[in-house]
């Protein structure tokens, strides 16, 4: 009996460790995805790279670093950036850049490899309309569902 209990416990710990590598929970704080996702909602997120995404997916990713022109010699303290952004995938590498993001992406008209365009469901907040391309290497994963609070 005792051996089976140890085997079950060991198996449970191993499965939990493996799931933690693949699945994370993120709490939403901003309003850029309202009404679809509300502040305070918790999202179940499957870790993945750009190959695991499709247009329309809700993705969790780090925001791009702010652009600092060469002529800036003194930095003014900025509000800390949130660690993660929750946005909807609007375009993937090889796709045309949506009209809403063209002003922020410069001359590019096609999403280059290693980048993607993301938009919030709400016009409030920062997304590709303001910052242009998001780097694909900053993707945490795709939201699977909202968890009950």
JSON list of C-alpha atoms in Angstrom, two decimals:
[
{"chain": "A", "resi": 1, "resn": "UNK", "atom": "CA", "xyz": [0.00, 0.00, 0.00]},
{"chain": "A", "resi": 2, "resn": "UNK", "atom": "CA", "xyz": [2.71, 2.44, 1.00]},
{"chain": "A", "resi": 3, "resn": "UNK", "atom": "CA", "xyz": [4.61, 1.86, -2.26]},
{"chain": "A", "resi": 4, "resn": "UNK", "atom": "CA", "xyz": [1.53, 2.81, -4.31]},
{"chain": "A", "resi": 5, "resn": "UNK", "atom": "CA", "xyz": [1.06, 6.00, -2.30]},
{"chain": "A", "resi": 6, "resn": "UNK", "atom": "CA", "xyz": [4.67, 7.00, -2.96]},
{"chain": "A", "resi": 7, "resn": "UNK", "atom": "CA", "xyz": [4.34, 6.19, -6.67]},
{"chain": "A", "resi": 8, "resn": "UNK", "atom": "CA", "xyz": [1.13, 8.25, -6.94]},
{"chain": "A", "resi": 9, "resn": "UNK", "atom": "CA", "xyz": [2.66, 11.17, -5.05]},
{"chain": "A", "resi": 10, "resn": "UNK", "atom": "CA", "xyz": [5.80, 11.12, -7.21]},
{"chain": "A", "resi": 11, "resn": "UNK", "atom": "CA", "xyz": [3.72, 10.93, -10.38]},
{"chain": "A", "resi": 12, "resn": "UNK", "atom": "CA", "xyz": [1.53, 13.83, -9.23]},
{"chain": "A", "resi": 13, "resn": "UNK", "atom": "CA", "xyz": [4.55, 16.00, -8.45]},
{"chain": "A", "resi": 14, "resn": "UNK", "atom": "CA", "xyz": [6.12, 15.19, -11.84]},
{"chain": "A", "resi": 15, "resn": "UNK", "atom": "CA", "xyz": [2.91, 15.99, -13.73]},
{"chain": "A", "resi": 16, "resn": "UNK", "atom": "CA", "xyz": [2.51, 19.28, -11.82]},
{"chain": "A", "resi": 17, "resn": "UNK", "atom": "CA", "xyz": [6.09, 20.28, -12.65]},
{"chain": "A", "resi": 18, "resn": "UNK", "atom": "CA", "xyz": [5.61, 19.49, -16.34]},
{"chain": "A", "resi": 19, "resn": "UNK", "atom": "CA", "xyz": [2.32, 21.42, -16.48]},
{"chain": "A", "resi": 20, "resn": "UNK", "atom": "CA", "xyz": [3.93, 24.44, -14.83]},
{"chain": "A", "resi": 21, "resn": "UNK", "atom": "CA", "xyz": [6.45, 24.57, -17.66]},
{"chain": "A", "resi": 22, "resn": "UNK", "atom": "CA", "xyz": [3.62, 24.63, -20.23]},
{"chain": "A", "resi": 23, "resn": "UNK", "atom": "CA", "xyz": [0.77, 26.43, -18.46]},
{"chain": "A", "resi": 24, "resn": "UNK", "atom": "CA", "xyz": [0.77, 29.70, -16.48]},
{"chain": "A", "resi": 25, "resn": "UNK", "atom": "CA", "xyz": [-1.91, 31.94, -15.00]},
{"chain": "A", "resi": 26, "resn": "UNK", "atom": "CA", "xyz": [-1.83, 35.70, -15.69]},
{"chain": "A", "resi": 27, "resn": "UNK", "atom": "CA", "xyz": [-4.00, 38.33, -13.99]},
{"chain": "A", "resi": 28, "resn": "UNK", "atom": "CA", "xyz": [-5.19, 41.15, -16.26]},
{"chain": "A", "resi": 29, "resn": "UNK", "atom": "CA", "xyz": [-4.78, 44.71, -14.94]},
{"chain": "A", "resi": 30, "resn": "UNK", "atom": "CA", "xyz": [-5.48, 46.99, -17.92]},
{"chain": "A", "resi": 31, "resn": "UNK", "atom": "CA", "xyz": [-8.52, 47.83, -20.04]},
{"chain": "A", "resi": 32, "resn": "UNK", "atom": "CA", "xyz": [-7.11, 47.36, -23.54]},
{"chain": "A", "resi": 33, "resn": "UNK", "atom": "CA", "xyz": [-8.99, 44.07, -24.07]},
{"chain": "A", "resi": 34, "resn": "UNK", "atom": "CA", "xyz": [-12.38, 45.16, -22.72]},
{"chain": "A", "resi": 35, "resn": "UNK", "atom": "CA", "xyz": [-15.14, 44.13, -23.15]},
{"chain": "A", "resi": 36, "resn": "UNK", "atom": "CA", "xyz": [-13.69, 40.69, -24.01]},
{"chain": "A", "resi": 37, "resn": "UNK", "atom": "CA", "xyz": [-11.42, 40.54, -20.96]},
{"chain": "A", "resi": 38, "resn": "UNK", "atom": "CA", "xyz": [-11.97, 42.65, -17.86]},
{"chain": "A", "resi": 39, "resn": "UNK", "atom": "CA", "xyz": [-9.38, 43.95, -15.39]},
{"chain": "A", "resi": 40, "resn": "UNK", "atom": "CA", "xyz": [-9.01, 41.38, -12.62]},
{"chain": "A", "resi": 41, "resn": "UNK", "atom": "CA", "xyz": [-9.74, 38.42, -14.93]},
{"chain": "A", "resi": 42, "resn": "UNK", "atom": "CA", "xyz": [-7.27, 35.58, -14.69]},
{"chain": "A", "resi": 43, "resn": "UNK", "atom": "CA", "xyz": [-6.16, 33.89, -17.90]},
{"chain": "A", "resi": 44, "resn": "UNK", "atom": "CA", "xyz": [-4.95, 30.34, -18.36]},
{"chain": "A", "resi": 45, "resn": "UNK", "atom": "CA", "xyz": [-2.03, 30.69, -20.79]},
{"chain": "A", "resi": 46, "resn": "UNK", "atom": "CA", "xyz": [-0.26, 27.93, -22.74]},
{"chain": "A", "resi": 47, "resn": "UNK", "atom": "CA", "xyz": [3.38, 28.79, -23.32]},
{"chain": "A", "resi": 48, "resn": "UNK", "atom": "CA", "xyz": [4.20, 28.84, -27.02]},
{"chain": "A", "resi": 49, "resn": "UNK", "atom": "CA", "xyz": [6.15, 30.69, -29.65]},
{"chain": "A", "resi": 50, "resn": "UNK", "atom": "CA", "xyz": [4.96, 32.44, -32.78]},
{"chain": "A", "resi": 51, "resn": "UNK", "atom": "CA", "xyz": [4.51, 29.10, -34.59]},
{"chain": "A", "resi": 52, "resn": "UNK", "atom": "CA", "xyz": [1.73, 28.24, -32.13]},
{"chain": "A", "resi": 53, "resn": "UNK", "atom": "CA", "xyz": [-0.34, 31.36, -32.94]},
{"chain": "A", "resi": 54, "resn": "UNK", "atom": "CA", "xyz": [-3.02, 32.22, -35.47]},
{"chain": "A", "resi": 55, "resn": "UNK", "atom": "CA", "xyz": [-4.75, 35.49, -36.29]},
{"chain": "A", "resi": 56, "resn": "UNK", "atom": "CA", "xyz": [-7.44, 36.25, -33.72]},
{"chain": "A", "resi": 57, "resn": "UNK", "atom": "CA", "xyz": [-5.69, 34.49, -30.83]},
{"chain": "A", "resi": 58, "resn": "UNK", "atom": "CA", "xyz": [-5.36, 36.37, -27.56]},
{"chain": "A", "resi": 59, "resn": "UNK", "atom": "CA", "xyz": [-1.67, 36.44, -26.75]},
{"chain": "A", "resi": 60, "resn": "UNK", "atom": "CA", "xyz": [0.38, 37.39, -23.69]},
{"chain": "A", "resi": 61, "resn": "UNK", "atom": "CA", "xyz": [3.72, 39.01, -24.51]},
{"chain": "A", "resi": 62, "resn": "UNK", "atom": "CA", "xyz": [6.23, 41.54, -23.29]},
{"chain": "A", "resi": 63, "resn": "UNK", "atom": "CA", "xyz": [5.92, 45.03, -24.77]},
{"chain": "A", "resi": 64, "resn": "UNK", "atom": "CA", "xyz": [8.70, 46.23, -27.08]},
{"chain": "A", "resi": 65, "resn": "UNK", "atom": "CA", "xyz": [11.40, 48.34, -25.48]},
{"chain": "A", "resi": 66, "resn": "UNK", "atom": "CA", "xyz": [10.73, 52.07, -25.97]},
{"chain": "A", "resi": 67, "resn": "UNK", "atom": "CA", "xyz": [12.65, 53.73, -28.79]},
{"chain": "A", "resi": 68, "resn": "UNK", "atom": "CA", "xyz": [15.23, 56.22, -27.54]},
{"chain": "A", "resi": 69, "resn": "UNK", "atom": "CA", "xyz": [16.69, 58.49, -30.26]},
{"chain": "A", "resi": 70, "resn": "UNK", "atom": "CA", "xyz": [20.50, 58.84, -30.43]},
{"chain": "A", "resi": 71, "resn": "UNK", "atom": "CA", "xyz": [20.29, 62.56, -29.69]},
{"chain": "A", "resi": 72, "resn": "UNK", "atom": "CA", "xyz": [18.76, 61.95, -26.25]},
{"chain": "A", "resi": 73, "resn": "UNK", "atom": "CA", "xyz": [21.52, 62.51, -23.71]},
{"chain": "A", "resi": 74, "resn": "UNK", "atom": "CA", "xyz": [19.49, 62.58, -20.51]},
{"chain": "A", "resi": 75, "resn": "UNK", "atom": "CA", "xyz": [16.63, 60.27, -19.68]},
{"chain": "A", "resi": 76, "resn": "UNK", "atom": "CA", "xyz": [13.61, 61.42, -17.74]},
{"chain": "A", "resi": 77, "resn": "UNK", "atom": "CA", "xyz": [12.30, 58.79, -15.29]},
{"chain": "A", "resi": 78, "resn": "UNK", "atom": "CA", "xyz": [9.44, 56.88, -16.88]},
{"chain": "A", "resi": 79, "resn": "UNK", "atom": "CA", "xyz": [6.58, 54.96, -15.30]},
{"chain": "A", "resi": 80, "resn": "UNK", "atom": "CA", "xyz": [7.54, 51.29, -15.11]},
{"chain": "A", "resi": 81, "resn": "UNK", "atom": "CA", "xyz": [6.15, 49.32, -18.07]},
{"chain": "A", "resi": 82, "resn": "UNK", "atom": "CA", "xyz": [3.86, 46.41, -17.24]},
{"chain": "A", "resi": 83, "resn": "UNK", "atom": "CA", "xyz": [5.68, 43.11, -17.53]},
{"chain": "A", "resi": 84, "resn": "UNK", "atom": "CA", "xyz": [3.09, 41.55, -19.86]},
{"chain": "A", "resi": 85, "resn": "UNK", "atom": "CA", "xyz": [0.66, 42.83, -22.46]},
{"chain": "A", "resi": 86, "resn": "UNK", "atom": "CA", "xyz": [-2.55, 40.95, -23.35]},
{"chain": "A", "resi": 87, "resn": "UNK", "atom": "CA", "xyz": [-3.55, 41.62, -26.96]},
{"chain": "A", "resi": 88, "resn": "UNK", "atom": "CA", "xyz": [-5.17, 40.00, -29.99]},
{"chain": "A", "resi": 89, "resn": "UNK", "atom": "CA", "xyz": [-2.97, 38.77, -32.85]},
{"chain": "A", "resi": 90, "resn": "UNK", "atom": "CA", "xyz": [-3.76, 40.87, -35.94]},
{"chain": "A", "resi": 91, "resn": "UNK", "atom": "CA", "xyz": [-0.96, 39.81, -38.31]},
{"chain": "A", "resi": 92, "resn": "UNK", "atom": "CA", "xyz": [1.86, 37.25, -38.37]},
{"chain": "A", "resi": 93, "resn": "UNK", "atom": "CA", "xyz": [5.09, 37.10, -40.43]},
{"chain": "A", "resi": 94, "resn": "UNK", "atom": "CA", "xyz": [4.32, 37.37, -44.15]},
{"chain": "A", "resi": 95, "resn": "UNK", "atom": "CA", "xyz": [0.88, 38.93, -43.58]},
{"chain": "A", "resi": 96, "resn": "UNK", "atom": "CA", "xyz": [0.07, 42.48, -44.72]},
{"chain": "A", "resi": 97, "resn": "UNK", "atom": "CA", "xyz": [0.30, 45.05, -41.93]},
{"chain": "A", "resi": 98, "resn": "UNK", "atom": "CA", "xyz": [-3.24, 46.13, -40.98]},
{"chain": "A", "resi": 99, "resn": "UNK", "atom": "CA", "xyz": [-4.15, 49.74, -41.76]},
{"chain": "A", "resi": 100, "resn": "UNK", "atom": "CA", "xyz": [-4.46, 50.61, -38.04]},
{"chain": "A", "resi": 101, "resn": "UNK", "atom": "CA", "xyz": [-0.76, 49.81, -37.48]},
{"chain": "A", "resi": 102, "resn": "UNK", "atom": "CA", "xyz": [0.78, 51.16, -40.70]},
{"chain": "A", "resi": 103, "resn": "UNK", "atom": "CA", "xyz": [1.63, 54.60, -39.31]},
{"chain": "A", "resi": 104, "resn": "UNK", "atom": "CA", "xyz": [3.65, 53.03, -36.46]},
{"chain": "A", "resi": 105, "resn": "UNK", "atom": "CA", "xyz": [5.53, 50.53, -38.64]},
{"chain": "A", "resi": 106, "resn": "UNK", "atom": "CA", "xyz": [7.12, 53.00, -41.06]},
{"chain": "A", "resi": 107, "resn": "UNK", "atom": "CA", "xyz": [7.67, 51.87, -44.61]},
{"chain": "A", "resi": 108, "resn": "UNK", "atom": "CA", "xyz": [7.08, 48.16, -43.94]},
{"chain": "A", "resi": 109, "resn": "UNK", "atom": "CA", "xyz": [3.89, 46.78, -45.48]},
{"chain": "A", "resi": 110, "resn": "UNK", "atom": "CA", "xyz": [4.45, 43.09, -44.72]},
{"chain": "A", "resi": 111, "resn": "UNK", "atom": "CA", "xyz": [5.13, 41.73, -41.22]},
{"chain": "A", "resi": 112, "resn": "UNK", "atom": "CA", "xyz": [8.77, 40.60, -41.21]},
{"chain": "A", "resi": 113, "resn": "UNK", "atom": "CA", "xyz": [9.99, 37.30, -39.80]},
{"chain": "A", "resi": 114, "resn": "UNK", "atom": "CA", "xyz": [10.37, 37.37, -36.04]},
{"chain": "A", "resi": 115, "resn": "UNK", "atom": "CA", "xyz": [7.64, 39.97, -35.53]},
{"chain": "A", "resi": 116, "resn": "UNK", "atom": "CA", "xyz": [3.88, 40.25, -35.19]},
{"chain": "A", "resi": 117, "resn": "UNK", "atom": "CA", "xyz": [1.15, 42.88, -35.03]},
{"chain": "A", "resi": 118, "resn": "UNK", "atom": "CA", "xyz": [-1.13, 42.87, -31.99]},
{"chain": "A", "resi": 119, "resn": "UNK", "atom": "CA", "xyz": [-4.15, 45.04, -31.21]},
{"chain": "A", "resi": 120, "resn": "UNK", "atom": "CA", "xyz": [-6.27, 45.53, -28.13]},
{"chain": "A", "resi": 121, "resn": "UNK", "atom": "CA", "xyz": [-10.02, 45.02, -28.50]},
{"chain": "A", "resi": 122, "resn": "UNK", "atom": "CA", "xyz": [-10.45, 48.47, -26.95]},
{"chain": "A", "resi": 123, "resn": "UNK", "atom": "CA", "xyz": [-8.72, 51.50, -28.51]},
{"chain": "A", "resi": 124, "resn": "UNK", "atom": "CA", "xyz": [-7.35, 52.46, -25.08]},
{"chain": "A", "resi": 125, "resn": "UNK", "atom": "CA", "xyz": [-3.88, 51.25, -24.21]},
{"chain": "A", "resi": 126, "resn": "UNK", "atom": "CA", "xyz": [-0.69, 50.68, -26.15]},
{"chain": "A", "resi": 127, "resn": "UNK", "atom": "CA", "xyz": [-0.47, 48.17, -28.97]},
{"chain": "A", "resi": 128, "resn": "UNK", "atom": "CA", "xyz": [0.83, 48.02, -32.55]},
{"chain": "A", "resi": 129, "resn": "UNK", "atom": "CA", "xyz": [-1.12, 51.20, -33.40]},
{"chain": "A", "resi": 130, "resn": "UNK", "atom": "CA", "xyz": [1.38, 53.14, -31.25]},
{"chain": "A", "resi": 131, "resn": "UNK", "atom": "CA", "xyz": [4.53, 51.00, -31.08]},
{"chain": "A", "resi": 132, "resn": "UNK", "atom": "CA", "xyz": [4.48, 49.07, -34.35]},
{"chain": "A", "resi": 133, "resn": "UNK", "atom": "CA", "xyz": [5.91, 45.57, -34.52]},
{"chain": "A", "resi": 134, "resn": "UNK", "atom": "CA", "xyz": [6.15, 43.36, -31.44]},
{"chain": "A", "resi": 135, "resn": "UNK", "atom": "CA", "xyz": [9.13, 40.97, -31.30]},
{"chain": "A", "resi": 136, "resn": "UNK", "atom": "CA", "xyz": [8.11, 37.32, -31.49]},
{"chain": "A", "resi": 137, "resn": "UNK", "atom": "CA", "xyz": [10.81, 36.31, -29.02]},
{"chain": "A", "resi": 138, "resn": "UNK", "atom": "CA", "xyz": [8.87, 38.12, -26.28]},
{"chain": "A", "resi": 139, "resn": "UNK", "atom": "CA", "xyz": [5.75, 35.92, -26.51]},
{"chain": "A", "resi": 140, "resn": "UNK", "atom": "CA", "xyz": [4.79, 34.14, -23.29]},
{"chain": "A", "resi": 141, "resn": "UNK", "atom": "CA", "xyz": [1.93, 32.21, -24.84]},
{"chain": "A", "resi": 142, "resn": "UNK", "atom": "CA", "xyz": [-1.66, 32.06, -26.02]},
{"chain": "A", "resi": 143, "resn": "UNK", "atom": "CA", "xyz": [-4.65, 32.51, -23.70]},
{"chain": "A", "resi": 144, "resn": "UNK", "atom": "CA", "xyz": [-6.70, 29.34, -23.51]},
{"chain": "A", "resi": 145, "resn": "UNK", "atom": "CA", "xyz": [-9.54, 30.62, -21.36]},
{"chain": "A", "resi": 146, "resn": "UNK", "atom": "CA", "xyz": [-10.59, 32.99, -18.61]},
{"chain": "A", "resi": 147, "resn": "UNK", "atom": "CA", "xyz": [-10.62, 31.42, -15.15]},
{"chain": "A", "resi": 148, "resn": "UNK", "atom": "CA", "xyz": [-13.42, 31.99, -12.68]},
{"chain": "A", "resi": 149, "resn": "UNK", "atom": "CA", "xyz": [-12.49, 34.47, -9.97]}
]
